CSV table of C-alpha atoms in Angstrom, one decimal:
chain,number,residue,atom,x,y,z
A,710,MET,CA,75.4,37.6,-6.0
A,711,VAL,CA,74.7,41.3,-6.7
A,712,GLN,CA,71.2,42.3,-5.6
A,713,SER,CA,69.1,43.5,-8.5
A,714,VAL,CA,68.0,47.1,-8.4
A,715,LEU,CA,64.4,45.8,-8.8
A,716,GLY,CA,64.5,44.5,-5.2
A,717,SER,CA,65.1,48.0,-3.7
A,718,LEU,CA,62.4,49.9,-5.6
A,719,ILE,CA,58.6,50.0,-5.6
A,720,LEU,CA,57.2,50.5,-9.1
A,721,GLY,CA,53.8,51.4,-10.3
A,722,TYR,CA,52.4,52.6,-13.7
A,723,ARG,CA,49.8,54.8,-15.5
A,724,PRO,CA,49.1,54.6,-19.2
A,725,LEU,CA,49.4,57.7,-21.4
A,726,TRP,CA,46.7,57.9,-24.1
A,727,ASN,CA,46.9,59.9,-27.3
A,728,ARG,CA,44.3,61.6,-29.5
A,729,ALA,CA,43.6,58.4,-31.4
A,730,ARG,CA,42.7,56.9,-28.0
A,731,LYS,CA,45.7,54.6,-28.4
A,732,LEU,CA,48.5,53.9,-26.0
A,733,ALA,CA,51.2,56.6,-26.4
A,734,GLY,CA,53.5,55.6,-23.5
A,735,ILE,CA,53.7,54.6,-19.9
A,736,GLN,CA,54.3,56.7,-16.8
A,737,LEU,CA,56.5,54.5,-14.6
A,738,TYR,CA,56.4,55.5,-10.9
A,739,ALA,CA,59.6,54.5,-9.0
A,740,GLN,CA,60.1,54.9,-5.3
A,741,ASN,CA,63.1,53.9,-3.2
A,742,GLU,CA,63.0,53.1,0.5
A,743,ALA,CA,64.2,56.1,2.6
A,744,ALA,CA,67.4,54.2,3.7
A,745,THR,CA,68.2,52.8,0.2
A,746,VAL,CA,70.3,54.5,-2.4
A,747,VAL,CA,69.3,53.2,-5.8
A,748,ASP,CA,71.8,52.7,-8.6
A,749,ALA,CA,69.9,54.7,-11.3
A,750,ALA,CA,72.2,53.5,-14.1
A,751,HIS,CA,71.5,49.9,-13.2
A,752,LEU,CA,67.7,50.6,-13.2
A,753,LEU,CA,68.0,52.2,-16.7
A,754,ARG,CA,70.1,49.3,-18.0
A,755,THR,CA,67.5,46.8,-16.6
A,756,VAL,CA,64.7,48.6,-18.4
A,757,GLN,CA,66.6,48.9,-21.6
A,758,GLU,CA,67.4,45.2,-21.7
A,759,MET,CA,63.7,44.4,-21.4
A,760,TRP,CA,62.4,47.0,-23.9
A,761,SER,CA,62.0,46.4,-27.6
A,762,SER,CA,61.5,48.7,-30.6
A,763,THR,CA,57.7,48.3,-30.2
A,764,SER,CA,57.5,48.8,-26.5
A,765,PRO,CA,55.9,52.0,-25.2
A,766,PRO,CA,58.0,55.1,-24.5
A,767,LEU,CA,58.6,55.6,-20.8
A,768,LEU,CA,58.1,58.7,-18.6
A,769,LEU,CA,60.1,57.9,-15.4
A,770,SER,CA,58.4,59.5,-12.3
A,771,ALA,CA,60.8,59.4,-9.4
A,772,GLN,CA,58.8,59.6,-6.1
A,773,THR,CA,61.7,60.7,-4.0
A,774,ARG,CA,64.2,63.5,-4.4
A,775,GLN,CA,67.2,61.1,-3.9
A,776,LEU,CA,66.1,58.9,-6.8
A,777,LEU,CA,65.4,61.9,-9.1
A,778,CYS,CA,68.9,63.3,-8.3
A,779,SER,CA,70.4,59.9,-9.1
A,780,LEU,CA,68.5,59.7,-12.5
A,781,LEU,CA,69.5,63.3,-13.4
A,782,ASP,CA,73.2,62.6,-12.6
A,783,GLU,CA,73.5,59.1,-14.2
A,784,ALA,CA,71.0,58.8,-17.1
A,785,PRO,CA,72.7,58.7,-20.4
A,786,ARG,CA,71.5,60.6,-23.5
A,787,GLY,CA,68.7,58.6,-25.1
A,788,ALA,CA,67.3,57.5,-21.7
A,789,PRO,CA,63.5,57.6,-21.1
A,790,TRP,CA,61.9,60.9,-20.4
A,791,ILE,CA,62.4,61.9,-16.7
A,792,GLU,CA,59.7,63.8,-14.8
A,793,VAL,CA,60.7,66.7,-12.5
A,794,ARG,CA,58.1,68.1,-10.1
A,795,GLY,CA,57.8,71.8,-10.4
A,796,ASP,CA,57.8,72.4,-6.7
A,797,TRP,CA,61.1,70.4,-6.3
A,798,LEU,CA,62.9,73.0,-8.4
A,799,SER,CA,63.0,75.4,-5.4
A,800,ASP,CA,65.8,73.0,-4.2
A,801,SER,CA,68.9,74.6,-5.7
A,802,ALA,CA,70.7,71.2,-5.9
A,803,ILE,CA,67.9,69.7,-8.0
A,804,LEU,CA,67.7,72.8,-10.2
A,805,ALA,CA,71.5,72.6,-10.9
A,806,ARG,CA,71.1,69.0,-11.8
A,807,VAL,CA,68.2,69.7,-14.1
A,808,LYS,CA,70.3,72.3,-16.0
A,809,ALA,CA,73.3,69.9,-16.3
A,810,ALA,CA,71.0,67.0,-17.4
A,811,HIS,CA,69.5,69.3,-20.1
A,812,GLN,CA,73.0,70.2,-21.3
A,813,ARG,CA,73.8,66.5,-21.6
A,814,GLY,CA,70.7,66.1,-23.9
A,815,LEU,CA,68.3,64.4,-21.5
A,816,LYS,CA,64.6,64.7,-22.2
A,817,LEU,CA,63.0,66.2,-19.2
A,818,VAL,CA,59.3,66.7,-18.4
A,819,TRP,CA,58.0,69.4,-16.0
A,820,ARG,CA,55.1,68.2,-13.8
A,821,GLY,CA,52.9,70.6,-12.0
A,822,ASP,CA,49.9,73.0,-12.1
A,823,LEU,CA,49.2,74.9,-15.4
A,824,ALA,CA,48.9,78.1,-13.3
A,825,ARG,CA,52.5,77.8,-12.0
A,826,LEU,CA,54.5,77.2,-15.2
A,827,PRO,CA,58.3,78.0,-14.8
A,828,GLY,CA,59.9,81.1,-16.1
A,829,PRO,CA,61.6,81.1,-19.5
A,830,GLU,CA,65.1,80.2,-18.3
A,831,VAL,CA,63.9,77.1,-16.4
A,832,ALA,CA,61.3,76.2,-19.1
A,833,ARG,CA,64.1,75.9,-21.7
A,834,CYS,CA,65.4,72.8,-19.8
A,835,PHE,CA,62.2,70.9,-20.5
A,836,ASP,CA,61.0,69.1,-23.6
A,837,ASN,CA,57.4,68.7,-22.4
A,838,SER,CA,55.2,69.0,-19.4
A,839,LEU,CA,52.6,67.0,-17.5
A,840,LEU,CA,50.1,69.5,-16.4
A,841,SER,CA,47.2,69.6,-13.9
A,842,LEU,CA,44.3,72.0,-14.4
A,843,ARG,CA,42.7,73.9,-11.5
A,844,PRO,CA,38.9,73.8,-11.4
A,845,GLU,CA,38.7,77.4,-12.7
A,846,ASP,CA,41.0,76.4,-15.7
A,847,ALA,CA,38.8,73.4,-16.5
A,848,VAL,CA,35.7,75.7,-16.5
A,849,ALA,CA,37.5,78.3,-18.7
A,850,ALA,CA,38.5,75.5,-21.1
A,851,LEU,CA,35.0,74.1,-21.4
A,852,GLN,CA,33.6,77.5,-22.0
A,853,THR,CA,35.6,77.7,-25.2
A,854,ALA,CA,34.8,74.2,-26.4
A,855,PRO,CA,32.3,73.6,-29.2
A,856,THR,CA,29.1,72.5,-27.6
A,857,ARG,CA,26.9,69.5,-27.9
A,858,PRO,CA,23.3,70.0,-29.1
A,859,GLY,CA,21.3,71.7,-26.4
A,860,GLY,CA,24.3,72.8,-24.5
A,861,PRO,CA,25.4,76.4,-23.7
A,862,ALA,CA,27.1,78.4,-26.4
A,863,PRO,CA,30.8,78.8,-26.1
A,864,VAL,CA,32.0,82.2,-24.7
A,865,ALA,CA,32.9,84.5,-27.6
A,866,HIS,CA,36.6,85.3,-28.1
A,867,ALA,CA,37.6,83.2,-25.0
A,868,LYS,CA,40.9,81.4,-25.3
A,869,SER,CA,41.3,78.0,-23.8
A,870,PRO,CA,44.0,77.8,-21.1
A,871,VAL,CA,44.9,74.2,-22.4
A,872,LEU,CA,48.3,74.4,-24.2
A,873,ALA,CA,48.8,72.3,-27.4
A,874,GLY,CA,51.4,69.6,-27.5
A,875,GLN,CA,51.6,69.1,-23.7
A,876,MET,CA,50.5,66.1,-21.5
A,877,TYR,CA,47.7,66.4,-18.9
A,878,GLU,CA,46.7,64.5,-15.8
A,879,ASN,CA,43.8,64.2,-13.4
A,880,ILE,CA,41.3,64.9,-16.2
A,881,THR,CA,38.1,63.3,-14.8
A,882,SER,CA,35.4,64.4,-17.3
A,883,ARG,CA,34.8,63.2,-20.8
A,884,ALA,CA,34.1,66.7,-22.1
A,885,LEU,CA,37.4,68.0,-20.8
A,886,MET,CA,39.3,65.0,-22.2
A,887,GLU,CA,37.8,65.6,-25.6
A,888,HIS,CA,38.6,69.3,-25.4
A,889,CYS,CA,42.3,68.6,-24.5
A,890,LEU,CA,42.9,65.9,-27.1
A,891,ASP,CA,40.5,66.8,-30.0
A,892,GLN,CA,40.4,70.6,-29.9
A,893,GLN,CA,43.6,71.6,-28.2
A,894,ASN,CA,45.9,68.8,-29.6
A,895,ALA,CA,47.3,67.7,-26.3
A,896,LEU,CA,50.1,65.2,-26.7
A,897,ALA,CA,48.6,62.7,-24.3
A,898,LEU,CA,46.5,62.2,-21.2
A,899,ALA,CA,48.0,60.4,-18.2
A,900,GLY,CA,45.2,58.1,-17.0
A,901,TRP,CA,41.7,58.2,-18.5
A,902,PRO,CA,38.3,59.6,-17.3
A,903,ALA,CA,36.9,56.0,-17.3
A,904,GLU,CA,34.2,56.7,-14.8
A,905,ASP,CA,32.7,59.6,-16.7
A,906,VAL,CA,33.0,57.8,-20.1
A,907,LEU,CA,31.2,54.8,-18.7
A,908,TYR,CA,28.6,57.0,-17.0
A,909,HIS,CA,27.7,58.5,-20.4
A,910,GLN,CA,27.1,54.9,-21.7
A,911,ARG,CA,24.5,54.1,-19.0
A,912,HIS,CA,21.5,55.2,-21.0
A,913,GLN,CA,22.2,52.4,-23.4
A,914,ALA,CA,23.0,48.7,-23.0
A,915,PRO,CA,26.8,48.3,-23.0
A,916,GLN,CA,28.1,46.7,-26.2
A,917,PRO,CA,31.3,44.9,-27.1
A,918,SER,CA,33.8,46.6,-29.5
A,919,HIS,CA,32.9,46.6,-33.2
A,920,ALA,CA,36.7,46.4,-34.1
A,921,VAL,CA,37.3,43.3,-31.9
A,922,ILE,CA,34.3,41.5,-33.3
A,923,PHE,CA,35.3,42.3,-36.9
A,924,LYS,CA,38.9,41.2,-36.2
A,925,LEU,CA,37.7,37.9,-34.8
A,926,MET,CA,35.4,37.3,-37.8
A,927,LYS,CA,38.3,38.0,-40.2
A,928,ALA,CA,40.5,35.5,-38.2
A,929,ILE,CA,37.8,32.8,-38.6
A,930,ASP,CA,37.6,33.5,-42.3
A,931,ALA,CA,41.3,33.1,-42.6
A,932,GLU,CA,41.1,29.8,-40.7
A,933,GLN,CA,43.6,30.9,-38.1
A,934,SER,CA,44.4,28.9,-35.0
A,935,LEU,CA,42.1,28.3,-32.0
A,936,GLU,CA,44.7,30.1,-29.8
A,937,THR,CA,44.3,33.2,-32.1
A,938,PHE,CA,40.5,33.1,-31.7
A,939,GLU,CA,40.8,32.9,-28.0
A,940,GLU,CA,43.4,35.7,-27.8
A,941,ILE,CA,41.2,38.0,-29.9
A,942,MET,CA,38.1,37.3,-27.9
A,943,GLY,CA,40.1,38.0,-24.7
A,944,GLU,CA,40.7,41.5,-26.0
A,945,ASP,CA,37.2,42.6,-25.0
A,946,PRO,CA,36.0,41.7,-21.5
A,947,LEU,CA,32.3,42.3,-22.5
A,948,LEU,CA,32.6,40.1,-25.6
A,949,ALA,CA,34.2,37.3,-23.7
A,950,TYR,CA,31.5,37.5,-21.0
A,951,ARG,CA,28.7,37.6,-23.5
A,952,PHE,CA,30.1,34.6,-25.3
A,953,MET,CA,30.3,32.6,-22.1
A,954,VAL,CA,26.7,33.6,-21.2
A,955,TYR,CA,25.6,32.4,-24.7
A,956,THR,CA,27.5,29.1,-24.7
A,957,ASN,CA,25.9,28.3,-21.3
A,958,SER,CA,22.3,29.3,-22.4
A,959,ALA,CA,19.5,26.9,-22.6
A,960,ALA,CA,19.2,27.6,-26.3
A,961,LEU,CA,22.4,25.7,-27.0
A,962,GLY,CA,21.4,22.8,-24.7
A,963,LEU,CA,25.0,21.8,-23.9
A,964,ARG,CA,25.0,19.2,-21.1
A,965,THR,CA,28.0,20.6,-19.2
A,966,GLY,CA,28.8,24.1,-18.1
A,967,ILE,CA,31.3,26.1,-20.3
A,968,ASP,CA,33.8,27.6,-17.8
A,969,SER,CA,36.4,28.9,-20.3
A,970,LEU,CA,36.6,30.7,-23.6
A,971,ARG,CA,38.6,27.9,-25.1
A,972,ARG,CA,36.0,25.3,-24.2
A,973,GLY,CA,33.2,27.4,-25.6
A,974,LEU,CA,35.1,27.9,-28.9
A,975,VAL,CA,35.7,24.1,-29.2
A,976,MET,CA,32.1,23.2,-28.4
A,977,MET,CA,30.4,25.8,-30.7
A,978,GLY,CA,32.3,25.2,-33.9
A,979,TYR,CA,33.5,28.0,-36.2
A,980,GLY,CA,30.3,28.4,-38.3
A,981,SER,CA,28.2,28.8,-35.2
A,982,ILE,CA,30.7,31.3,-33.7
A,983,LYS,CA,30.7,33.4,-36.9
A,984,ARG,CA,26.9,33.5,-37.0
A,985,TRP,CA,26.8,34.6,-33.3
A,986,LEU,CA,29.4,37.3,-34.0
A,987,SER,CA,27.4,38.5,-37.1
A,988,ASP,CA,24.4,38.9,-34.8
A,989,GLN,CA,26.5,41.0,-32.4
A,990,LEU,CA,28.0,43.3,-35.1
A,991,PRO,CA,25.1,45.6,-35.9
A,992,HIS,CA,24.8,46.7,-32.2
A,993,ALA,CA,28.5,46.8,-31.4
A,994,SER,CA,30.2,49.9,-30.0
A,995,THR,CA,32.3,52.1,-32.2
A,996,ASP,CA,33.0,54.7,-29.4
A,997,LEU,CA,36.8,55.2,-29.4
A,998,ASN,CA,36.6,56.7,-25.9
A,999,LEU,CA,36.0,53.2,-24.6
A,1000,ARG,CA,39.2,51.8,-26.1
A,1001,PRO,CA,41.5,53.0,-23.2
A,1002,VAL,CA,38.9,51.6,-20.7
A,1003,ARG,CA,39.1,48.2,-22.4
A,1004,GLU,CA,42.9,48.2,-22.9
A,1005,SER,CA,43.4,49.0,-19.2
A,1006,MET,CA,41.4,46.0,-18.3
A,1007,LEU,CA,43.6,43.8,-20.5
A,1008,ILE,CA,46.8,45.1,-18.9
A,1009,ARG,CA,45.4,44.1,-15.5
A,1010,ALA,CA,44.6,40.6,-16.8
A,1011,GLN,CA,48.0,40.2,-18.3
A,1012,LEU,CA,49.6,41.4,-15.0
A,1013,MET,CA,47.7,38.8,-13.1
A,1014,THR,CA,49.0,36.0,-15.3
A,1015,HIS,CA,52.6,37.2,-14.7
A,1016,LEU,CA,52.2,37.8,-11.0
A,1017,LEU,CA,50.7,34.4,-10.3
A,1018,ASP,CA,53.1,31.8,-11.7
A,1019,ALA,CA,51.0,29.1,-13.4
A,1020,GLY,CA,54.1,27.2,-14.6
A,1021,VAL,CA,53.4,25.1,-17.7
A,1022,GLU,CA,49.7,24.8,-16.9
A,1023,ASN,CA,48.0,26.6,-19.8
A,1024,ASP,CA,44.4,26.0,-18.5
A,1025,LEU,CA,45.4,27.6,-15.2
A,1026,ARG,CA,47.0,30.6,-17.0
A,1027,ARG,CA,43.8,31.1,-19.0
A,1028,GLU,CA,41.7,31.0,-15.8
A,1029,ILE,CA,43.9,33.6,-14.1
A,1030,TYR,CA,43.7,35.8,-17.2
A,1031,LEU,CA,39.9,35.5,-17.1
A,1032,CYS,CA,39.9,36.4,-13.5
A,1033,GLY,CA,41.6,39.7,-14.2
A,1034,LEU,CA,39.7,40.3,-17.4
A,1035,LEU,CA,36.3,40.2,-15.8
A,1036,SER,CA,37.3,42.1,-12.6
A,1037,GLN,CA,35.9,45.4,-13.7
A,1038,LEU,CA,32.8,44.3,-15.5
A,1039,ASP,CA,30.7,45.9,-12.7
A,1040,ASP,CA,32.0,49.3,-13.9
A,1041,VAL,CA,31.0,48.6,-17.5
A,1042,MET,CA,27.7,46.9,-16.9
A,1043,GLY,CA,26.5,49.0,-13.9
A,1044,GLU,CA,25.6,46.1,-11.6
A,1045,SER,CA,27.3,44.1,-8.9
A,1046,LEU,CA,30.2,41.8,-9.9
A,1047,GLY,CA,28.7,39.0,-7.8
A,1048,THR,CA,25.5,39.1,-9.8
A,1049,ILE,CA,27.4,39.3,-13.1
A,1050,LEU,CA,29.8,36.4,-12.4
A,1051,ARG,CA,27.0,34.1,-11.0
A,1052,ARG,CA,25.4,34.0,-14.5
A,1053,ILE,CA,28.2,31.8,-15.8
A,1054,PRO,CA,29.7,28.6,-14.3
A,1055,LEU,CA,33.1,30.0,-13.7
A,1056,SER,CA,35.7,28.5,-11.4
A,1057,GLU,CA,35.0,29.4,-7.8
A,1058,ARG,CA,38.5,30.7,-7.6
A,1059,ILE,CA,37.5,33.6,-10.0
A,1060,TYR,CA,34.4,34.4,-8.0
A,1061,ASP,CA,36.3,34.2,-4.6
A,1062,ALA,CA,39.0,36.6,-5.7
A,1063,ASN,CA,36.7,39.2,-7.3
A,1064,VAL,CA,33.8,39.1,-5.0
A,1065,LEU,CA,34.9,37.7,-1.6
A,1066,GLY,CA,38.5,38.8,-1.7
A,1067,THR,CA,39.7,35.3,-0.8
A,1068,GLY,CA,41.3,32.3,-2.5
A,1069,PRO,CA,44.5,31.6,-4.5
A,1070,TYR,CA,44.1,34.4,-7.0
A,1071,VAL,CA,43.4,37.3,-4.6
A,1072,SER,CA,47.1,38.2,-4.2
A,1073,GLY,CA,47.6,38.6,-7.9
A,1074,LEU,CA,44.3,40.6,-8.3
A,1075,GLN,CA,45.0,42.9,-5.4
A,1076,MET,CA,48.6,43.5,-6.5
A,1077,ALA,CA,47.6,44.1,-10.2
A,1078,ARG,CA,45.1,46.8,-8.9
A,1079,ALA,CA,47.7,48.4,-6.6
A,1080,LEU,CA,50.3,48.7,-9.4
A,1081,GLU,CA,47.8,50.9,-11.2
A,1082,SER,CA,48.7,53.8,-8.9
A,1083,GLU,CA,51.6,55.6,-7.3
A,1084,ASP,CA,50.7,54.3,-3.8
A,1085,ALA,CA,53.9,52.6,-2.9
A,1086,GLY,CA,52.6,52.0,0.7
A,1087,ALA,CA,49.8,49.8,-0.6
A,1088,ILE,CA,52.2,47.7,-2.8
A,1089,ARG,CA,54.6,47.3,0.1
A,1090,LYS,CA,51.8,46.1,2.4
A,1091,LEU,CA,50.5,43.6,-0.2
A,1092,CYS,CA,54.0,42.2,-0.6
A,1093,GLU,CA,54.1,41.6,3.2
A,1094,THR,CA,50.5,40.3,3.5
A,1095,HIS,CA,50.8,37.8,0.6
A,1096,GLU,CA,54.6,37.1,1.0
A,1097,MET,CA,55.3,38.3,-2.5
A,1098,ASP,CA,58.8,39.1,-3.5
A,1099,LEU,CA,59.2,42.7,-4.5
A,1100,GLU,CA,61.8,42.0,-7.2
A,1101,GLU,CA,59.5,39.4,-8.8
A,1102,VAL,CA,56.5,41.8,-8.7
A,1103,ASN,CA,58.6,44.6,-10.4
A,1104,ARG,CA,60.0,42.2,-13.0
A,1105,ALA,CA,56.4,41.0,-13.8
A,1106,LEU,CA,55.2,44.6,-14.2
A,1107,LEU,CA,58.1,45.5,-16.5
A,1108,ARG,CA,57.6,42.4,-18.6
A,1109,VAL,CA,54.0,43.2,-19.2
A,1110,LEU,CA,54.7,46.9,-19.9
A,1111,ALA,CA,57.5,46.0,-22.3
A,1112,ASP,CA,55.2,43.6,-24.2
A,1113,LEU,CA,52.6,46.3,-24.9
A,1114,GLU,CA,52.9,47.6,-28.4
A,1115,VAL,CA,52.8,51.3,-29.5
A,1116,GLU,CA,52.4,52.5,-33.0
A,1117,ARG,CA,55.2,54.8,-33.8
A,1118,PRO,CA,55.0,57.3,-36.6
A,1119,ALA,CA,57.0,56.3,-39.7
A,1120,ALA,CA,60.4,57.9,-39.8
């Protein structure tokens, strides 16, 4: 049997978010072990077989020079975007491959510091760039930005260093993110300044998404299935949590604890659910900056369900999803996860994984977290600790990413 290429690579991912705060693509990190030569053509075929017309565009980020060279040599025209680190271009062998790949029609992305952009001859080989801003660039950019009430006036005649149409990474402030996307028309941000976005929400009680509540109310009006209701409610961790707190409240007087969304939906009845949703709607959040935060939480939950094989057991799959879905509520609500989860009668397995770092779900939760970075060492260590098969982990990640949907502009 031929070993799959997925057994000899360590993959990770980072979402790319556009101006509408929607998923624009995925940066896929790929690292091969030092002693392993990866068949890049096989990797690209494997990805292509799993991808559909609605799957997100990919930016392949090779973490080793050997893998990058293999991709530049073997990728056919029409392959995903391939990232090339600016500092690797000092290697003449890589630069020659970049020029040849460009001639073949490959889409290449230059990654590096905005202050070190390549000269015109090299720049012509690249279709786009993934740029980092130095602190002084960030300050200069914000000095040109329109200000919020009470803030300092923008510097007259100053020009932002942020280039339109490019991608940016390591943007940690909400103000800089808004400047890049809204004022300078950046193509996308790799990652999201979630911490700063959530920090700016702290002066008010966190609220579920208006769009998700409205979507669920429409589904109830259309008399869609219980599965659909559960799926929509599971699109917002805060809404799911609030619903479970409500269904377990003394006001409802139910004799047994509600430990899942499905059980709560069955016990409440659709009229009661709709009344409860109507009460939530006037206070619901319409802040689009929270959408990437919420969607990142959903990706983690989906990853957990693929990493931990629940077989045909649907209740178990829902429990694993809930475990991942609620795993970052402490960031959203600003209090400890132990306190948050103790308010509802969840399975101890969910509490153990999230708070104690023990139990049957901890391997899936820790791996789902690790896959959110380019730290191949952490992923390798978790595979050893939890005896997880690297190929299965990579396959689970690619399945989840392929199932994500991206709106593409009409042709």
